[in-house]
Amino acid sequence: MAYISVPAHPRTDRAALMTRLSRRLGLWRQRRALARLDDAALDDIGVTRREARAEARRPIWDAPENWHG
């Protein structure tokens, strides 16, 4: 017996894509904000200037593992 593959609903696909893009944009904004913090603020959160720069340089597709799905 052959099964017919039914494509996913276009609105669902679009919503999932928009969610992923929104998360990536949020991550990009957070990383830019981290890079702009002064040394005192970085010290308050326990991050060095070098760590902040390294995080800010990561590409947007390099997201935390728990964001995938």
Short mmCIF file of C-alpha atoms in Angstrom, two decimals:
data_model
loop_
_atom_site.label_atom_id
_atom_site.label_comp_id
_atom_site.label_asym_id
_atom_site.label_seq_id
_atom_site.Cartn_x
_atom_site.Cartn_y
_atom_site.Cartn_z
CA MET A 1 0.00 0.00 0.00
CA ALA A 2 1.41 3.39 -1.00
CA TYR A 3 1.13 6.37 1.30
CA ILE A 4 0.69 9.88 0.03
CA SER A 5 2.92 12.46 1.62
CA VAL A 6 0.94 15.47 2.74
CA PRO A 7 2.93 18.70 2.97
CA ALA A 8 2.88 20.60 6.23
CA HIS A 9 0.49 23.50 6.46
CA PRO A 10 2.14 26.60 4.90
CA ARG A 11 1.07 28.84 7.80
CA THR A 12 2.63 26.46 10.30
CA ASP A 13 5.86 26.42 8.30
CA ARG A 14 5.86 30.20 8.07
CA ALA A 15 5.20 30.57 11.80
CA ALA A 16 8.05 28.20 12.64
CA LEU A 17 10.40 30.11 10.35
CA MET A 18 9.37 33.42 11.87
CA THR A 19 9.96 32.02 15.36
CA ARG A 20 13.46 30.85 14.42
CA LEU A 21 14.29 34.17 12.78
CA SER A 22 12.96 36.10 15.76
CA ARG A 23 15.08 34.06 18.16
CA ARG A 24 18.18 34.56 16.05
CA LEU A 25 17.58 38.30 15.81
CA GLY A 26 17.12 38.45 19.58
CA LEU A 27 20.37 36.57 20.06
CA TRP A 28 22.16 38.95 17.70
CA ARG A 29 20.83 41.94 19.65
CA GLN A 30 21.88 40.43 22.99
CA ARG A 31 25.37 39.77 21.71
CA ARG A 32 25.69 43.34 20.39
CA ALA A 33 24.49 44.68 23.75
CA LEU A 34 27.03 42.51 25.57
CA ALA A 35 29.81 43.89 23.38
CA ARG A 36 28.78 47.47 24.28
CA LEU A 37 28.88 46.98 28.05
CA ASP A 38 31.62 48.82 29.90
CA ASP A 39 34.19 46.99 32.01
CA ALA A 40 32.34 47.67 35.26
CA ALA A 41 29.13 46.12 33.92
CA LEU A 42 31.03 43.13 32.55
CA ASP A 43 32.68 42.69 35.93
CA ASP A 44 29.24 42.75 37.59
CA ILE A 45 28.09 39.81 35.46
CA GLY A 46 31.38 37.94 35.67
CA VAL A 47 32.39 38.23 32.02
CA THR A 48 35.75 39.46 30.79
CA ARG A 49 36.11 41.88 27.89
CA ARG A 50 37.74 39.06 25.89
CA GLU A 51 34.80 36.70 26.57
CA ALA A 52 32.31 39.42 25.62
CA ARG A 53 34.09 40.06 22.31
CA ALA A 54 34.28 36.36 21.55
CA GLU A 55 30.55 35.92 22.23
CA ALA A 56 29.65 38.98 20.14
CA ARG A 57 31.60 37.60 17.16
CA ARG A 58 29.68 34.31 17.07
CA PRO A 59 27.39 33.94 14.05
CA ILE A 60 23.63 34.10 14.55
CA TRP A 61 23.19 30.45 13.59
CA ASP A 62 25.47 29.48 16.49
CA ALA A 63 22.66 29.46 19.01
CA PRO A 64 22.35 27.65 22.34
CA GLU A 65 21.39 23.99 21.92
CA ASN A 66 18.12 24.41 23.83
CA TRP A 67 16.92 26.88 21.16
CA HIS A 68 16.88 24.21 18.46
CA GLY A 69 13.71 22.35 17.91
#
